[in-house]
Backbone as CSV, one residue per row, in Angstrom:
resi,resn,N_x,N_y,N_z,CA_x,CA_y,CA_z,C_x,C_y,C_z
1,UNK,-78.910,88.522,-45.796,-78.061,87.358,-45.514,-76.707,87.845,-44.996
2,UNK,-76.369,87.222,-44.154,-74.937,87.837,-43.309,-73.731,87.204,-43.945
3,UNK,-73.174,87.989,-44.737,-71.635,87.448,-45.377,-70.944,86.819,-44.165
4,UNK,-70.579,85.208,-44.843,-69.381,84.866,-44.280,-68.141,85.439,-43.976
5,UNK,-67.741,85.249,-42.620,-66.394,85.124,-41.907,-65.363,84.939,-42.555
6,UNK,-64.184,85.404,-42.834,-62.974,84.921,-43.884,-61.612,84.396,-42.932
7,UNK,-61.825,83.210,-42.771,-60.799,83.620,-41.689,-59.058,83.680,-42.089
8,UNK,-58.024,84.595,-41.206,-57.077,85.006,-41.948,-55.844,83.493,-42.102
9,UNK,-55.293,82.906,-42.743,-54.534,82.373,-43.067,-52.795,82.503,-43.303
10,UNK,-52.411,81.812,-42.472,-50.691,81.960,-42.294,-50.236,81.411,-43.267
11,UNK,-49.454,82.500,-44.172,-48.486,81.649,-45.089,-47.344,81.636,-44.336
12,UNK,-46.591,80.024,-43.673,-45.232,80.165,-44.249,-44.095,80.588,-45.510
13,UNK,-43.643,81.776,-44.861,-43.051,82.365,-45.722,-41.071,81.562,-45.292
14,UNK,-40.423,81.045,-46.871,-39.403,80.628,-46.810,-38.201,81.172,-46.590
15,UNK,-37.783,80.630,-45.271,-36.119,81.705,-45.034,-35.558,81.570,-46.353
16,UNK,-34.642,82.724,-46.748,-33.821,82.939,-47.621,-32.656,82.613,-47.113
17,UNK,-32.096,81.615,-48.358,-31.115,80.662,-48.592,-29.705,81.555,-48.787
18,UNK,-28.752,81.155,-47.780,-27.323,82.104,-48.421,-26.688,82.003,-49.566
19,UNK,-26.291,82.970,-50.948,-26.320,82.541,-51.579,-24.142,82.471,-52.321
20,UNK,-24.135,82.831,-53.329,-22.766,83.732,-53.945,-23.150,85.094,-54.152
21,UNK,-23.901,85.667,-53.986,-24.127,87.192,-54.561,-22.822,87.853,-53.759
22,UNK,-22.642,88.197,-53.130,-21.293,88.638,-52.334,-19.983,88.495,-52.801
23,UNK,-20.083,86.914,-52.851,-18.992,86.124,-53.120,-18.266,86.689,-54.317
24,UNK,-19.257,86.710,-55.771,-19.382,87.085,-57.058,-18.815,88.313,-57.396
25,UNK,-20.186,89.247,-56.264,-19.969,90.672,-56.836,-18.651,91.171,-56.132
26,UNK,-17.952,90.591,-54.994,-16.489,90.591,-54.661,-15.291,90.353,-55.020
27,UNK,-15.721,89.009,-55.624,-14.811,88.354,-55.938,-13.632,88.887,-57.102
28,UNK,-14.956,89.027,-58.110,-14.736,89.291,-59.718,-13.467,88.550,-60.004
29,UNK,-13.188,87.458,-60.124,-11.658,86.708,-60.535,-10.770,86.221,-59.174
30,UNK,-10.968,87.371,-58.169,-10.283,87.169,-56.609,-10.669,85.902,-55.908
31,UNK,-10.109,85.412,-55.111,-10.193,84.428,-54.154,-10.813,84.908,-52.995
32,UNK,-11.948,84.397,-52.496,-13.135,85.197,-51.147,-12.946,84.046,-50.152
33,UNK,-13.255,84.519,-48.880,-13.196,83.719,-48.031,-14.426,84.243,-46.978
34,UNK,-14.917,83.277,-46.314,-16.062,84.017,-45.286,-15.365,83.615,-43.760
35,UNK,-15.534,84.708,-42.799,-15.688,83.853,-41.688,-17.076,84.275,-41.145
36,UNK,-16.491,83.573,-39.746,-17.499,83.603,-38.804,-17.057,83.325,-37.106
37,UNK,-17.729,83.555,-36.322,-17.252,83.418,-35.312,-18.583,82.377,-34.804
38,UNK,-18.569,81.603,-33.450,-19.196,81.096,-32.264,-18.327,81.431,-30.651
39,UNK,-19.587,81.874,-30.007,-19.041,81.781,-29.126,-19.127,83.279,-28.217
40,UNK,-19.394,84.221,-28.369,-19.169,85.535,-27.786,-19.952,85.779,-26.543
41,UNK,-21.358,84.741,-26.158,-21.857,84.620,-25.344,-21.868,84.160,-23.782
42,UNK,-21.525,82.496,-24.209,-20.629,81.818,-23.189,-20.146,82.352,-21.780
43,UNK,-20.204,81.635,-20.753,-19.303,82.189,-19.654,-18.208,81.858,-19.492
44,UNK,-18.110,79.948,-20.509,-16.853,79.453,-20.694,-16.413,79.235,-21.458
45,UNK,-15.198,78.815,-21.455,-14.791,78.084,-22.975,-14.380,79.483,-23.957
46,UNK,-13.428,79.339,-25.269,-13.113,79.656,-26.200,-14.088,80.497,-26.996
47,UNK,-13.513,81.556,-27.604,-14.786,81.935,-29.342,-14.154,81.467,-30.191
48,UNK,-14.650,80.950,-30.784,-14.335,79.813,-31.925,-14.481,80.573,-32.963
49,UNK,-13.069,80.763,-34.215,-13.387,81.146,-35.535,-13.655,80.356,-36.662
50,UNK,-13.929,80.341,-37.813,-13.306,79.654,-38.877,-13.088,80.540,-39.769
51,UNK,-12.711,80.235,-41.286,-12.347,80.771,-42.246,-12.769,79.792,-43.335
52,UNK,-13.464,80.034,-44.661,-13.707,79.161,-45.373,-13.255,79.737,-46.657
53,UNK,-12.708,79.066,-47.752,-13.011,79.179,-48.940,-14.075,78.687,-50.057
54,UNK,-14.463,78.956,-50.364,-15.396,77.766,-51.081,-14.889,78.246,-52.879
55,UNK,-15.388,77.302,-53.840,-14.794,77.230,-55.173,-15.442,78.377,-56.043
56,UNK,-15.133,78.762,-57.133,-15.610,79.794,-57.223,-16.754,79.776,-58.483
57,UNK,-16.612,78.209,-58.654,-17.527,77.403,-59.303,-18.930,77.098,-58.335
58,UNK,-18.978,77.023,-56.917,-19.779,76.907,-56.671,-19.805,75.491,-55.727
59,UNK,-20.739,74.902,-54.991,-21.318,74.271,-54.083,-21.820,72.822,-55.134
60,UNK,-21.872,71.588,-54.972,-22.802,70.812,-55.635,-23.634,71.120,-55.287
61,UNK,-24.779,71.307,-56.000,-26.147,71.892,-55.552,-26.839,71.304,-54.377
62,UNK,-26.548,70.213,-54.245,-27.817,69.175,-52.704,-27.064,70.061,-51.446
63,UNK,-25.462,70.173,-51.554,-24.922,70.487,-50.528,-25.606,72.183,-50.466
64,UNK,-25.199,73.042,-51.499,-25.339,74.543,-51.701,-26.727,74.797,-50.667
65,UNK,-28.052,74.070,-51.034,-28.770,74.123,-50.677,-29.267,73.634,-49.143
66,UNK,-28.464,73.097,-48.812,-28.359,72.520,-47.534,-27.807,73.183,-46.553
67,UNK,-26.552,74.305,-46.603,-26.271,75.283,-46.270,-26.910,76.445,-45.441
68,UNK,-26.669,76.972,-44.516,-27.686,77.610,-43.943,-26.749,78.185,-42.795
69,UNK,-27.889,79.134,-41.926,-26.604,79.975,-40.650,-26.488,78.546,-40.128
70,UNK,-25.761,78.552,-39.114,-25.448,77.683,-37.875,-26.691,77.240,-37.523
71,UNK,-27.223,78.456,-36.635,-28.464,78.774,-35.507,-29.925,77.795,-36.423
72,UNK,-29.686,77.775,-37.226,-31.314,77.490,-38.245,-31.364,76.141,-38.112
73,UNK,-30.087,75.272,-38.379,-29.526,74.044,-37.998,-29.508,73.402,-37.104
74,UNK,-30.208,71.625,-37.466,-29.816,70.781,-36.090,-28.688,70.433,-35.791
75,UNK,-28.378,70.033,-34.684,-27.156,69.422,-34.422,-26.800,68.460,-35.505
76,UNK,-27.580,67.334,-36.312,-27.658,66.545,-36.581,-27.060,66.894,-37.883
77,UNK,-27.579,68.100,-38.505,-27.521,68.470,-39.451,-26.293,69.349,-39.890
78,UNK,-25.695,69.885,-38.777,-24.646,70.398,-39.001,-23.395,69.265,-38.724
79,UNK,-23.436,67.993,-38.116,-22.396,67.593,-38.331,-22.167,66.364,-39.315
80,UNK,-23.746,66.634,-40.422,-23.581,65.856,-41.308,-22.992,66.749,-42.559
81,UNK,-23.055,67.974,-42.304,-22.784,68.893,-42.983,-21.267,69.367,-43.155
82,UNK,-20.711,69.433,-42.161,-19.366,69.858,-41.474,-18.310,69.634,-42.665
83,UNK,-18.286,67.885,-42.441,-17.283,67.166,-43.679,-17.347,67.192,-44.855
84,UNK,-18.827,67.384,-45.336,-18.806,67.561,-46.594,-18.295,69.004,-46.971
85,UNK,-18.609,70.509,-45.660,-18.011,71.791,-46.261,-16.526,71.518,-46.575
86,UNK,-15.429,71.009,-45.779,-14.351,70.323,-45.766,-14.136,69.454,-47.187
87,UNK,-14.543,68.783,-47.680,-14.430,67.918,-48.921,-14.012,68.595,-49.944
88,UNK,-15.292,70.161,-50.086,-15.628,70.514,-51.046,-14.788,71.701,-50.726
89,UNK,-14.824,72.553,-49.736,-14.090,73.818,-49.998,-12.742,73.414,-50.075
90,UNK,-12.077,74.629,-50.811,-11.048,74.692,-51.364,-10.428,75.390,-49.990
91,UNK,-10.204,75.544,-49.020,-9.425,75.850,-47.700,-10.315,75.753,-46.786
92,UNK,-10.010,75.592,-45.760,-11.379,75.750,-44.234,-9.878,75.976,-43.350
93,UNK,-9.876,76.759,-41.995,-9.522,77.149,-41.150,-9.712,77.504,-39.888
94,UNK,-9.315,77.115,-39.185,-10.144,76.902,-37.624,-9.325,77.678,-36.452
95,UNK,-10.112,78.825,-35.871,-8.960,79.441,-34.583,-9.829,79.567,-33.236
96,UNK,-8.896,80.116,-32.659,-9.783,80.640,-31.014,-9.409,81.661,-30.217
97,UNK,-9.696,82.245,-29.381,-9.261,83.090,-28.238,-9.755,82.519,-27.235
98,UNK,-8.794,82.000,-26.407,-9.248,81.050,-24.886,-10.141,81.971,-23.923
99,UNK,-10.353,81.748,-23.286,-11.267,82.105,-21.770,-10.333,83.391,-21.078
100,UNK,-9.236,82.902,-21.181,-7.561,83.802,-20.469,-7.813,85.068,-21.530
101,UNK,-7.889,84.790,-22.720,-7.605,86.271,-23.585,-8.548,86.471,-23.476
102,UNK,-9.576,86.443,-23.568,-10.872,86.937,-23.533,-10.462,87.892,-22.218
103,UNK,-10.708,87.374,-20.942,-10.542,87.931,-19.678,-9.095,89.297,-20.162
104,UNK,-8.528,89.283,-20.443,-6.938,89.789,-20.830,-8.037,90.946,-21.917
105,UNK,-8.426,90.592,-22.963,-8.580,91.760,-24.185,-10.303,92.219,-24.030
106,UNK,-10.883,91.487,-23.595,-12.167,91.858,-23.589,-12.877,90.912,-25.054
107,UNK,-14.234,90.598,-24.723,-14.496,89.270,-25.677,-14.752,90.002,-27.193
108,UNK,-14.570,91.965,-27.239,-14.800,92.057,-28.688,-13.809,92.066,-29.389
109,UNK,-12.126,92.393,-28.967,-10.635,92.347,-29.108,-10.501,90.566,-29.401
110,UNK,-10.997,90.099,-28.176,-10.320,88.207,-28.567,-11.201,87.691,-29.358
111,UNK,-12.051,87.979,-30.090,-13.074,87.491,-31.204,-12.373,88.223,-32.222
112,UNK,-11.991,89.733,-32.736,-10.894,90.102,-33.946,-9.637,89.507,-33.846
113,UNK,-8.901,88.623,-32.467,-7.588,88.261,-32.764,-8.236,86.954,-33.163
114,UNK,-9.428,86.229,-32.801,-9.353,84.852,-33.033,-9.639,84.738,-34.953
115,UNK,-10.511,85.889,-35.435,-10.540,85.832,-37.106,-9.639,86.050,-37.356
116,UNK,-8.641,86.882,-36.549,-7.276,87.226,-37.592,-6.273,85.711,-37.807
117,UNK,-6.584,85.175,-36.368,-5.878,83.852,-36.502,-6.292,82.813,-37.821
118,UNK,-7.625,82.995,-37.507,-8.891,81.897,-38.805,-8.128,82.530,-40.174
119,UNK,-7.889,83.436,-40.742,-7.952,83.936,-41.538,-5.955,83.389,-42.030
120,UNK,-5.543,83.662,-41.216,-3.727,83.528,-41.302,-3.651,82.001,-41.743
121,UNK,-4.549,81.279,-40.752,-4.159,79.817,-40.606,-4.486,79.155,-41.943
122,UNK,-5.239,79.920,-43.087,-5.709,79.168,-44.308,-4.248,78.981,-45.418
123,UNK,-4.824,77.388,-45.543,-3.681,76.953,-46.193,-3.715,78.154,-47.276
124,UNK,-2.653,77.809,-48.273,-2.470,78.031,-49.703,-2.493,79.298,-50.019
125,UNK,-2.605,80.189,-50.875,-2.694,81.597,-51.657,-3.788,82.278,-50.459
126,UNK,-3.368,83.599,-49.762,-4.250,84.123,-49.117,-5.433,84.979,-49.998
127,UNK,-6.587,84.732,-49.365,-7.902,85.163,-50.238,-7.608,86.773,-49.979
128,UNK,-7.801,87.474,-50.978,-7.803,88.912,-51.426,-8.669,89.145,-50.951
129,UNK,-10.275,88.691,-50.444,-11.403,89.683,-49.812,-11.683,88.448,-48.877
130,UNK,-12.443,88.991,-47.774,-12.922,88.274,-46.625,-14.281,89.088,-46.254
131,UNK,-15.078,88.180,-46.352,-16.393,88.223,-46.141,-17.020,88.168,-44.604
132,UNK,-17.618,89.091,-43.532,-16.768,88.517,-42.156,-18.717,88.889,-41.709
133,UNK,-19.475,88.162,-41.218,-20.507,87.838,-40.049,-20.339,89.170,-39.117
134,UNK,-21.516,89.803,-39.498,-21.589,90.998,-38.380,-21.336,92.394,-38.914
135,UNK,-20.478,93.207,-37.386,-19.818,94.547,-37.971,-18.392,94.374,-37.620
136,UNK,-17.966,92.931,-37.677,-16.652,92.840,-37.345,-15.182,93.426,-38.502
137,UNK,-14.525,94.082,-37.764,-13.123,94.147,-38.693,-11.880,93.899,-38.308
138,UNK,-11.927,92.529,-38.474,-10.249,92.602,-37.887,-9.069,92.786,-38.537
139,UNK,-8.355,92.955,-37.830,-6.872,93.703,-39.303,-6.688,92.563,-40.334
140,UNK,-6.883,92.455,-41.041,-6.267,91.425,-42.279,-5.946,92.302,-43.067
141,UNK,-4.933,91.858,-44.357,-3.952,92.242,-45.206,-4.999,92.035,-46.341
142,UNK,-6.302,92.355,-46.384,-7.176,92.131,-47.308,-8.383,92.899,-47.287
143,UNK,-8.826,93.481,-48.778,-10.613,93.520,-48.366,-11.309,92.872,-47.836
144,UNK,-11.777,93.461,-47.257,-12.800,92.964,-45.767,-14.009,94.011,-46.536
145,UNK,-15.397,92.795,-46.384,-16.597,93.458,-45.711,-17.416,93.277,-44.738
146,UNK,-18.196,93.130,-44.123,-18.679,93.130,-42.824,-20.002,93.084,-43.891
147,UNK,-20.687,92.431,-43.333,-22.156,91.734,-43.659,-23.275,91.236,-42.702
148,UNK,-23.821,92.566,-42.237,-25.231,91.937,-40.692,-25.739,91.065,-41.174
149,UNK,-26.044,90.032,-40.517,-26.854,88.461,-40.522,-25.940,87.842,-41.593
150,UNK,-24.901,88.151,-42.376,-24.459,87.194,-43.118,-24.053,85.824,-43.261
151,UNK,-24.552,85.442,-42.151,-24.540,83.832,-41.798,-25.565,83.003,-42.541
152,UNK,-26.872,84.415,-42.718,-27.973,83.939,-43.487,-27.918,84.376,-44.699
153,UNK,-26.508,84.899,-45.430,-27.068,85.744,-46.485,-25.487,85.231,-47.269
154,UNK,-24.654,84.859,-46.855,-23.613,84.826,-47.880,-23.194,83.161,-47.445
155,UNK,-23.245,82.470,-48.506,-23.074,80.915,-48.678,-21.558,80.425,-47.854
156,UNK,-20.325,81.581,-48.360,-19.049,81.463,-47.365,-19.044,81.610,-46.069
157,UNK,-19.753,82.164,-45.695,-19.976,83.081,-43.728,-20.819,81.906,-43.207
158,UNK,-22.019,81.467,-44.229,-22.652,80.496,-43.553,-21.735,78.990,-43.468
159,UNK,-21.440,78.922,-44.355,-20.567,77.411,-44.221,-19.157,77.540,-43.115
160,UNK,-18.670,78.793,-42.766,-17.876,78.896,-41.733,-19.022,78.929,-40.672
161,UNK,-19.591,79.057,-40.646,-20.182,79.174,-39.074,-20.557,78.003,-38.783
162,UNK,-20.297,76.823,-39.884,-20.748,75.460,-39.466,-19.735,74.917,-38.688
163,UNK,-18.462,75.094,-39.692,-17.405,74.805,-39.215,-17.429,75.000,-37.551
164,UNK,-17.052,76.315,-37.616,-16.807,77.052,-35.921,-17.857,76.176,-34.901
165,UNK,-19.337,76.158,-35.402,-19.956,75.903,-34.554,-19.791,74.542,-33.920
166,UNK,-19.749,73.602,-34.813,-19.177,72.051,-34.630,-17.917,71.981,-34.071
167,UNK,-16.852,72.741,-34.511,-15.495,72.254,-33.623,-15.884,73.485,-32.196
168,UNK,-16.780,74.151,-31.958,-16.421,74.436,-30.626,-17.533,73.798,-29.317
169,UNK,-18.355,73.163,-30.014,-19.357,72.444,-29.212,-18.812,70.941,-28.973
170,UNK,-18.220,70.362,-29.818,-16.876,69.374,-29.650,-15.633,69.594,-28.492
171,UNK,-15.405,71.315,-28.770,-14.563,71.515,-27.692,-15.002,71.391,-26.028
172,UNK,-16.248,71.782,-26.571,-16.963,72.378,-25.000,-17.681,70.509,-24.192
173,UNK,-18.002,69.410,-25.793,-17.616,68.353,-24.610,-16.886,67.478,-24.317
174,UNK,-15.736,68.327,-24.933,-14.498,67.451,-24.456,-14.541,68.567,-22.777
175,UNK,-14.484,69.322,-22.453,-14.395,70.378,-21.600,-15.346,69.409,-20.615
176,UNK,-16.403,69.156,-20.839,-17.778,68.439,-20.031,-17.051,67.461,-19.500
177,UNK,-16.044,66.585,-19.867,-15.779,65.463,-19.101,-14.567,66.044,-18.184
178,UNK,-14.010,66.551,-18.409,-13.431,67.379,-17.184,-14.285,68.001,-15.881
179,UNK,-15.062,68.940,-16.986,-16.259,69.135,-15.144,-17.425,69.129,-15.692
180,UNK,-17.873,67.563,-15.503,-19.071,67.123,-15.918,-20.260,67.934,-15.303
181,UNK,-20.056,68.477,-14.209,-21.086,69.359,-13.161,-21.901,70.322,-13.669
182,UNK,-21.021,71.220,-14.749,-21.594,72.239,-15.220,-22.354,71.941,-16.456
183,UNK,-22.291,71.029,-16.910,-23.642,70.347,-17.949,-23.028,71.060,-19.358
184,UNK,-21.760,71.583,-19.737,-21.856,72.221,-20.962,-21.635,71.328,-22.117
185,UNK,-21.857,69.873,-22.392,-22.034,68.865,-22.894,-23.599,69.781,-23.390
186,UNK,-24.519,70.069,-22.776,-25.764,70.310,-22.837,-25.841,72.113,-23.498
187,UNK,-25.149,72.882,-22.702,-25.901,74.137,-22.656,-24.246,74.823,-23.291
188,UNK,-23.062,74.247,-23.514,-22.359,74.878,-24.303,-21.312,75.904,-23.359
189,UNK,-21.879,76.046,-22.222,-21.211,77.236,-21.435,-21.871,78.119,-21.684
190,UNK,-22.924,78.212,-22.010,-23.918,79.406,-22.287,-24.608,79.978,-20.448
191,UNK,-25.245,80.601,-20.104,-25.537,80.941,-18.618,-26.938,80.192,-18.289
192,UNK,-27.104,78.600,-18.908,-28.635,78.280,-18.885,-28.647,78.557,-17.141
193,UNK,-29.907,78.264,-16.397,-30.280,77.783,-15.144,-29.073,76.569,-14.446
194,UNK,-28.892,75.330,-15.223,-28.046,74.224,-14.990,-26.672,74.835,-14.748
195,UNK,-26.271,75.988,-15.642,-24.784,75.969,-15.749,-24.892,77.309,-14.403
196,UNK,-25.892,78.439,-14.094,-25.505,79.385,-12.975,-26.012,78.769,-11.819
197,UNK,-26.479,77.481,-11.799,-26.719,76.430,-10.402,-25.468,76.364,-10.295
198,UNK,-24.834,75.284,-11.081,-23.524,74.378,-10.669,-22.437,75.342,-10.609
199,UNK,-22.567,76.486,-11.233,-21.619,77.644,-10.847,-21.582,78.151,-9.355
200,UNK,-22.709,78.295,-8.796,-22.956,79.005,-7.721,-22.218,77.210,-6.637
201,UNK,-22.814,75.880,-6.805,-22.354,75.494,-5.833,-21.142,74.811,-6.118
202,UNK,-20.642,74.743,-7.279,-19.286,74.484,-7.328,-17.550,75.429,-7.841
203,UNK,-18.320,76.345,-7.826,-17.525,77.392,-8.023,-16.497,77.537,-9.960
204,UNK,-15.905,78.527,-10.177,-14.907,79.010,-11.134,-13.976,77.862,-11.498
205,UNK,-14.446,77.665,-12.701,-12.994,76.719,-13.392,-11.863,77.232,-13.960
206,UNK,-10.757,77.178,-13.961,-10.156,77.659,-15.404,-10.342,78.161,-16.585
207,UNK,-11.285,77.281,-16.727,-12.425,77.457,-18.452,-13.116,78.579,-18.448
208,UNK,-13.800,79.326,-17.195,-14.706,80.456,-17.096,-14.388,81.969,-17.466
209,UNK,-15.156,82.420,-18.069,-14.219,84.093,-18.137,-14.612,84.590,-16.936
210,UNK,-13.804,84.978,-16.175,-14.046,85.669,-15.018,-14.377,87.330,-15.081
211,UNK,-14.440,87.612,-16.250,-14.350,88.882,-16.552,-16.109,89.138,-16.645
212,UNK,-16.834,87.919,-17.156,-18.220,88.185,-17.291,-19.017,87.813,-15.960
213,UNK,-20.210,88.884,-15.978,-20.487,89.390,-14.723,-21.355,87.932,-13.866
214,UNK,-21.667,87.114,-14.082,-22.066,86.372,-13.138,-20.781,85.381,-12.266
215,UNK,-20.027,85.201,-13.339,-18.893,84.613,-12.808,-17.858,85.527,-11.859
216,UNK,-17.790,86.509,-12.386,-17.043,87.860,-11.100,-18.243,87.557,-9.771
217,UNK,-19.503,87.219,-10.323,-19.784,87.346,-8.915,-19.922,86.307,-8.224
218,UNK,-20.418,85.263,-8.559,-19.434,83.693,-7.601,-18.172,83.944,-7.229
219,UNK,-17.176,85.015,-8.156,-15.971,85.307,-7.103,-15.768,85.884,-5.930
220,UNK,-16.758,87.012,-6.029,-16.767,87.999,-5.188,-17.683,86.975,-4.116
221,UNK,-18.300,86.603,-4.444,-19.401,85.707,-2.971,-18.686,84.680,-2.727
222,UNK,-17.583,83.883,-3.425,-16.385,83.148,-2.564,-15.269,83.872,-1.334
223,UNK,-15.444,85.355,-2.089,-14.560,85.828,-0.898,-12.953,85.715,-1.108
């Protein structure tokens, strides 16, 4: 008799939730703060920082759990999310490096001045450690750690990246009704197809880094 076929079966396996472990084993009594950045991609527009505090009590749990990177998130979901990080954290802070500094410092210099800004701009008692998305270090007057994927892994980094992400996609369509052409209402200033069309036939805004290479080259083919 010929043994049955087994056939193999996909478990969804559950992303892991960002949590306090960081926060905690940092903190010990100290005041922590996470950032995060949006934005380093873009051809236009700003990198958007934030800075968050959160309590050291913790998240109401529906929210804690609701929490997540940016990227994992709907739109929908992050700007139902946004106000409540705001409600509940104990500081939130919001910065940028325009299109101009970017072009001026290069986008890995104007992404450390825009956290250093996120980080300055928080109201009240400055947080003793900063929890920062990536391998970023920008000068702060504080422990700093740097945390790869920590957007997915530390509850502060992720709730700043909500922040950032919502006020700079806000920025980018307020930006859209200025030059509705380039669609970044839609694509953010990111290099979709829509945005290196309307680049090529309507040329360089203000808003554009000219420093990144498709946009140098609509310059150079303007002549």
């Amino acid at each position: 008799m010929t043994p049955k076929t087994t056939k193999a079966v996909r478990v969804k396996v559950p992303r892991p939730q960002p949590d306090l472990s960081f926060e905690i084993a940092l903190g010990q009594g100290r005041l922590v703060c996470g950032i995060d950045e949006v934005g380093r991609g873009p051809l236009a527009g700003p990198v958007v920082t934030a800075a968050v505090v959160l309590p050291a009590g913790g998240l109401p749990d529906a929210l804690a759990r609701a929490i997540n990177d940016s990227k994992a998130l709907s739109l929908r979901a992050r700007e139902a999310l946004e106000p409540e990080i705001r409600a509940h954290a104990l500081a939130v802070a919001l910065a940028e490096a325009s299109a101009a500094e970017i072009d001026d410092l290069n986008i890995h210099k104007a992404t450390l001045l825009a956290m250093k800004r996120a980080y300055e701009a928080l109201p009240g008692e400055p947080p003793a450690v900063a929890l920062i998305d990536g391998k970023f270090k920008p000068d702060l007057s504080c422990l700093m750690e740097a945390i790869v994927k920590g957007d997915g892994r530390s509850q502060s980094i992720a709730a700043a990246s909500i922040v950032a992400k919502v006020a700079r996609d806000r920025e980018m369509m307020r930006l859209a009704e200025l030059h509705p052409q380039y669609g970044w209402d839609r694509n953010a200033g990111y290099p979709t197809p829509e945005h290196l069309e309307a680049l090529r036939r309507h040329g360089v805004t203000p808003h554009h880094r000219v420093t990144f290479a498709p946009v140098r080259a609509q310059i150079e083919r303007a002549g």
